[in-house]
Amino acid sequence: MARVLNTIGLIVGIVALALQFGLTIPASMEAGRSPIASIIFYFSFFTILTNLAAVLAHAAALTGWPAAFAHPAMRGCVAVAISVVALVYWALLSSIWEPQGLFLLCDVLLHYATPAIFVLWWLMAGRDGSLSLRHVAVWLLYPIAYAAYVLVRAPIAGEVPYPFLDATISGWTSVFVTIFGIAILFTTVGLLALAADRMAARRRTARQRT
């Protein structure tokens, strides 16, 4: 079952990312961006980066490559990040964004399907009981680094990938409050992942004793 979920996750993830790329680049160029700027714009979304990480983790689980994404700590980080992708989209974006057609399909795949598949696989076979509080703290560097990149890039590119990070719309106080809230969410989900991983460790110990 774990191999089936990995295979499905890999295929769905690649299809979703490729489809979103095929939709984003032409639309971005029509909006006036150059081809290079359009590619940078595509990869400026936390959703895209995290879904790419999920694809690599599925590939590593199936083939052993890339090796870094086969590490339990990396798997846990991806499980937390992809969960946050779904939660933030549902809470902050789904009510203000109404995609249609293929854009709707991409949204469902990237924000709901791939998170569900990855987390289900991770709960079934991706945990090994080796995670600690240190990992939860290290994982938090990912959203913090992403937020820093977005805020530094904003005055240069004249845009941000998400409206809740746009200080020209809501002000800097709102932006930093949102970032803090997402950091709290990320930490909370990380602690839940740690608890789930420790449950796996306890079960493994119980089996060894019987």
CSV table of C-alpha atoms in Angstrom, one decimal:
chain,number,residue,atom,x,y,z
A,1,MET,CA,0.0,0.0,0.0
A,2,ALA,CA,2.8,2.4,0.8
A,3,ARG,CA,4.4,1.8,-2.6
A,4,VAL,CA,1.0,2.4,-4.3
A,5,LEU,CA,0.6,5.7,-2.4
A,6,ASN,CA,4.1,6.8,-3.3
A,7,THR,CA,3.5,6.0,-7.0
A,8,ILE,CA,0.2,7.8,-7.0
A,9,GLY,CA,1.7,10.8,-5.2
A,10,LEU,CA,4.6,10.9,-7.6
A,11,ILE,CA,2.4,10.8,-10.7
A,12,VAL,CA,-0.2,13.3,-9.3
A,13,GLY,CA,2.5,15.7,-8.1
A,14,ILE,CA,4.3,15.7,-11.5
A,15,VAL,CA,1.1,16.1,-13.4
A,16,ALA,CA,-0.1,19.0,-11.2
A,17,LEU,CA,3.3,20.8,-11.3
A,18,ALA,CA,3.6,20.4,-15.0
A,19,LEU,CA,0.0,21.5,-15.7
A,20,GLN,CA,0.4,24.5,-13.4
A,21,PHE,CA,3.7,25.4,-15.2
A,22,GLY,CA,2.0,25.2,-18.6
A,23,LEU,CA,-0.8,27.5,-17.4
A,24,THR,CA,1.3,29.9,-15.4
A,25,ILE,CA,4.1,30.7,-17.9
A,26,PRO,CA,1.9,31.8,-20.9
A,27,ALA,CA,-0.4,33.8,-18.5
A,28,SER,CA,2.6,35.4,-16.9
A,29,MET,CA,4.2,36.4,-20.2
A,30,GLU,CA,0.9,37.9,-21.4
A,31,ALA,CA,1.0,40.0,-18.2
A,32,GLY,CA,4.3,41.5,-19.4
A,33,ARG,CA,6.9,39.3,-17.7
A,34,SER,CA,9.8,37.9,-19.6
A,35,PRO,CA,10.2,34.1,-19.9
A,36,ILE,CA,12.9,34.1,-17.2
A,37,ALA,CA,10.9,36.3,-14.9
A,38,SER,CA,7.8,34.1,-15.5
A,39,ILE,CA,9.8,31.0,-14.5
A,40,ILE,CA,11.0,32.8,-11.3
A,41,PHE,CA,7.4,33.9,-10.7
A,42,TYR,CA,6.3,30.3,-10.9
A,43,PHE,CA,8.8,29.1,-8.4
A,44,SER,CA,8.1,32.0,-6.0
A,45,PHE,CA,5.1,30.2,-4.6
A,46,PHE,CA,5.4,28.2,-1.4
A,47,THR,CA,2.8,25.8,-2.8
A,48,ILE,CA,5.0,25.0,-5.8
A,49,LEU,CA,8.2,24.6,-3.8
A,50,THR,CA,6.5,22.3,-1.3
A,51,ASN,CA,4.8,20.2,-3.9
A,52,LEU,CA,8.1,19.8,-5.7
A,53,ALA,CA,9.6,18.7,-2.4
A,54,ALA,CA,6.8,16.2,-2.0
A,55,VAL,CA,7.5,14.8,-5.5
A,56,LEU,CA,11.2,14.4,-4.6
A,57,ALA,CA,10.3,12.6,-1.3
A,58,HIS,CA,8.0,10.2,-3.2
A,59,ALA,CA,10.7,9.6,-5.7
A,60,ALA,CA,13.3,9.0,-3.0
A,61,ALA,CA,10.9,6.5,-1.2
A,62,LEU,CA,10.5,4.6,-4.5
A,63,THR,CA,14.1,4.7,-5.9
A,64,GLY,CA,16.4,6.0,-3.1
A,65,TRP,CA,17.1,9.2,-5.1
A,66,PRO,CA,17.5,12.0,-4.3
A,67,ALA,CA,19.0,10.6,-1.1
A,68,ALA,CA,18.4,13.7,1.0
A,69,PHE,CA,14.7,13.4,0.6
A,70,ALA,CA,14.8,9.8,1.9
A,71,HIS,CA,15.9,11.0,5.3
A,72,PRO,CA,13.2,10.8,8.0
A,73,ALA,CA,13.7,14.4,9.1
A,74,MET,CA,13.2,15.6,5.5
A,75,ARG,CA,10.1,13.4,5.1
A,76,GLY,CA,8.7,14.9,8.3
A,77,CYS,CA,9.4,18.4,7.2
A,78,VAL,CA,7.7,17.8,3.9
A,79,ALA,CA,4.7,16.3,5.7
A,80,VAL,CA,4.4,19.4,7.9
A,81,ALA,CA,4.9,21.9,5.1
A,82,ILE,CA,2.5,20.2,2.7
A,83,SER,CA,-0.1,20.2,5.5
A,84,VAL,CA,0.4,23.9,6.1
A,85,VAL,CA,-0.1,24.5,2.3
A,86,ALA,CA,-3.5,22.9,2.5
A,87,LEU,CA,-4.5,24.7,5.7
A,88,VAL,CA,-3.3,28.2,4.7
A,89,TYR,CA,-5.0,27.8,1.3
A,90,TRP,CA,-8.3,26.8,2.9
A,91,ALA,CA,-8.1,29.5,5.6
A,92,LEU,CA,-6.7,32.5,3.7
A,93,LEU,CA,-7.0,32.0,-0.1
A,94,SER,CA,-9.9,29.7,-1.0
A,95,SER,CA,-12.5,32.4,-0.3
A,96,ILE,CA,-10.9,35.1,-2.4
A,97,TRP,CA,-9.8,33.0,-5.4
A,98,GLU,CA,-12.3,31.3,-7.7
A,99,PRO,CA,-10.3,29.4,-10.4
A,100,GLN,CA,-12.1,27.8,-13.3
A,101,GLY,CA,-11.3,24.9,-15.6
A,102,LEU,CA,-7.7,23.7,-15.6
A,103,PHE,CA,-6.8,26.3,-13.0
A,104,LEU,CA,-9.4,24.8,-10.7
A,105,LEU,CA,-8.0,21.3,-11.3
A,106,CYS,CA,-4.5,22.5,-10.5
A,107,ASP,CA,-5.7,24.1,-7.3
A,108,VAL,CA,-7.4,20.9,-6.1
A,109,LEU,CA,-4.4,18.8,-7.0
A,110,LEU,CA,-1.7,21.1,-5.5
A,111,HIS,CA,-3.6,22.2,-2.4
A,112,TYR,CA,-5.7,19.2,-1.4
A,113,ALA,CA,-4.9,16.0,-3.3
A,114,THR,CA,-1.1,16.0,-3.0
A,115,PRO,CA,-1.1,17.0,0.7
A,116,ALA,CA,-3.7,14.2,1.5
A,117,ILE,CA,-1.7,11.6,-0.4
A,118,PHE,CA,1.7,12.5,1.1
A,119,VAL,CA,0.4,12.8,4.7
A,120,LEU,CA,-1.4,9.5,4.4
A,121,TRP,CA,1.7,7.8,3.1
A,122,TRP,CA,3.9,9.4,5.8
A,123,LEU,CA,1.6,8.3,8.6
A,124,MET,CA,1.5,4.7,7.1
A,125,ALA,CA,5.1,4.2,6.2
A,126,GLY,CA,7.2,7.4,6.4
A,127,ARG,CA,7.6,7.6,10.1
A,128,ASP,CA,10.4,5.8,11.9
A,129,GLY,CA,10.4,7.3,15.5
A,130,SER,CA,13.6,9.2,15.1
A,131,LEU,CA,12.3,12.8,15.2
A,132,SER,CA,12.9,15.2,18.1
A,133,LEU,CA,12.0,18.7,19.1
A,134,ARG,CA,15.2,19.8,17.4
A,135,HIS,CA,13.8,18.8,14.1
A,136,VAL,CA,10.6,20.8,14.7
A,137,ALA,CA,12.8,23.9,15.3
A,138,VAL,CA,14.9,23.3,12.2
A,139,TRP,CA,11.8,22.8,10.0
A,140,LEU,CA,10.6,26.3,11.0
A,141,LEU,CA,13.6,27.7,9.1
A,142,TYR,CA,11.8,26.8,5.8
A,143,PRO,CA,8.8,29.1,6.1
A,144,ILE,CA,11.0,31.8,7.7
A,145,ALA,CA,13.5,31.7,4.9
A,146,TYR,CA,10.6,31.8,2.4
A,147,ALA,CA,9.0,34.8,4.0
A,148,ALA,CA,12.3,36.6,4.1
A,149,TYR,CA,12.9,35.9,0.4
A,150,VAL,CA,9.4,37.1,-0.5
A,151,LEU,CA,9.8,40.4,1.4
A,152,VAL,CA,13.3,41.1,0.0
A,153,ARG,CA,12.1,40.3,-3.5
A,154,ALA,CA,8.9,42.4,-3.3
A,155,PRO,CA,10.4,45.8,-3.9
A,156,ILE,CA,12.7,44.5,-6.6
A,157,ALA,CA,10.0,42.5,-8.5
A,158,GLY,CA,7.2,44.8,-7.6
A,159,GLU,CA,5.0,41.9,-6.6
A,160,VAL,CA,4.4,39.2,-4.0
A,161,PRO,CA,3.0,35.7,-4.7
A,162,TYR,CA,0.3,35.9,-2.0
A,163,PRO,CA,-2.0,38.9,-1.2
A,164,PHE,CA,-1.6,38.4,2.6
A,165,LEU,CA,2.1,39.2,2.2
A,166,ASP,CA,1.5,42.4,0.3
A,167,ALA,CA,2.3,45.3,2.6
A,168,THR,CA,1.0,47.8,0.1
A,169,ILE,CA,-2.5,46.3,0.5
A,170,SER,CA,-2.8,45.5,4.2
A,171,GLY,CA,0.2,47.2,5.8
A,172,TRP,CA,3.4,45.9,7.4
A,173,THR,CA,1.7,45.1,10.7
A,174,SER,CA,-0.8,42.8,9.1
A,175,VAL,CA,2.0,41.1,7.0
A,176,PHE,CA,4.1,40.4,10.1
A,177,VAL,CA,1.1,39.2,12.1
A,178,THR,CA,0.2,36.8,9.3
A,179,ILE,CA,3.8,35.5,9.1
A,180,PHE,CA,3.9,35.0,12.9
A,181,GLY,CA,0.5,33.2,12.7
A,182,ILE,CA,1.8,30.9,10.0
A,183,ALA,CA,4.9,30.2,12.0
A,184,ILE,CA,2.8,29.3,14.9
A,185,LEU,CA,0.7,27.0,12.7
A,186,PHE,CA,3.8,25.4,11.2
A,187,THR,CA,5.2,24.8,14.7
A,188,THR,CA,1.9,23.3,15.9
A,189,VAL,CA,1.7,21.0,12.9
A,190,GLY,CA,5.3,20.1,13.5
A,191,LEU,CA,4.6,19.1,17.1
A,192,LEU,CA,1.7,17.0,16.0
A,193,ALA,CA,4.0,15.3,13.5
A,194,LEU,CA,6.5,14.7,16.3
A,195,ALA,CA,3.8,13.1,18.4
A,196,ALA,CA,2.8,10.9,15.5
A,197,ASP,CA,6.4,9.9,15.0
A,198,ARG,CA,6.8,9.0,18.6
A,199,MET,CA,3.7,6.8,18.4
A,200,ALA,CA,5.5,4.9,15.7
A,201,ALA,CA,8.6,4.5,17.9
A,202,ARG,CA,6.5,3.2,20.7
A,203,ARG,CA,4.7,0.7,18.5
A,204,ARG,CA,8.1,-0.5,17.1
A,205,THR,CA,9.4,-1.0,20.7
A,206,ALA,CA,6.3,-2.9,21.6
A,207,ARG,CA,6.7,-5.2,18.7
A,208,GLN,CA,10.4,-5.9,19.6
A,209,ARG,CA,9.3,-6.8,23.1
A,210,THR,CA,6.7,-9.3,22.0
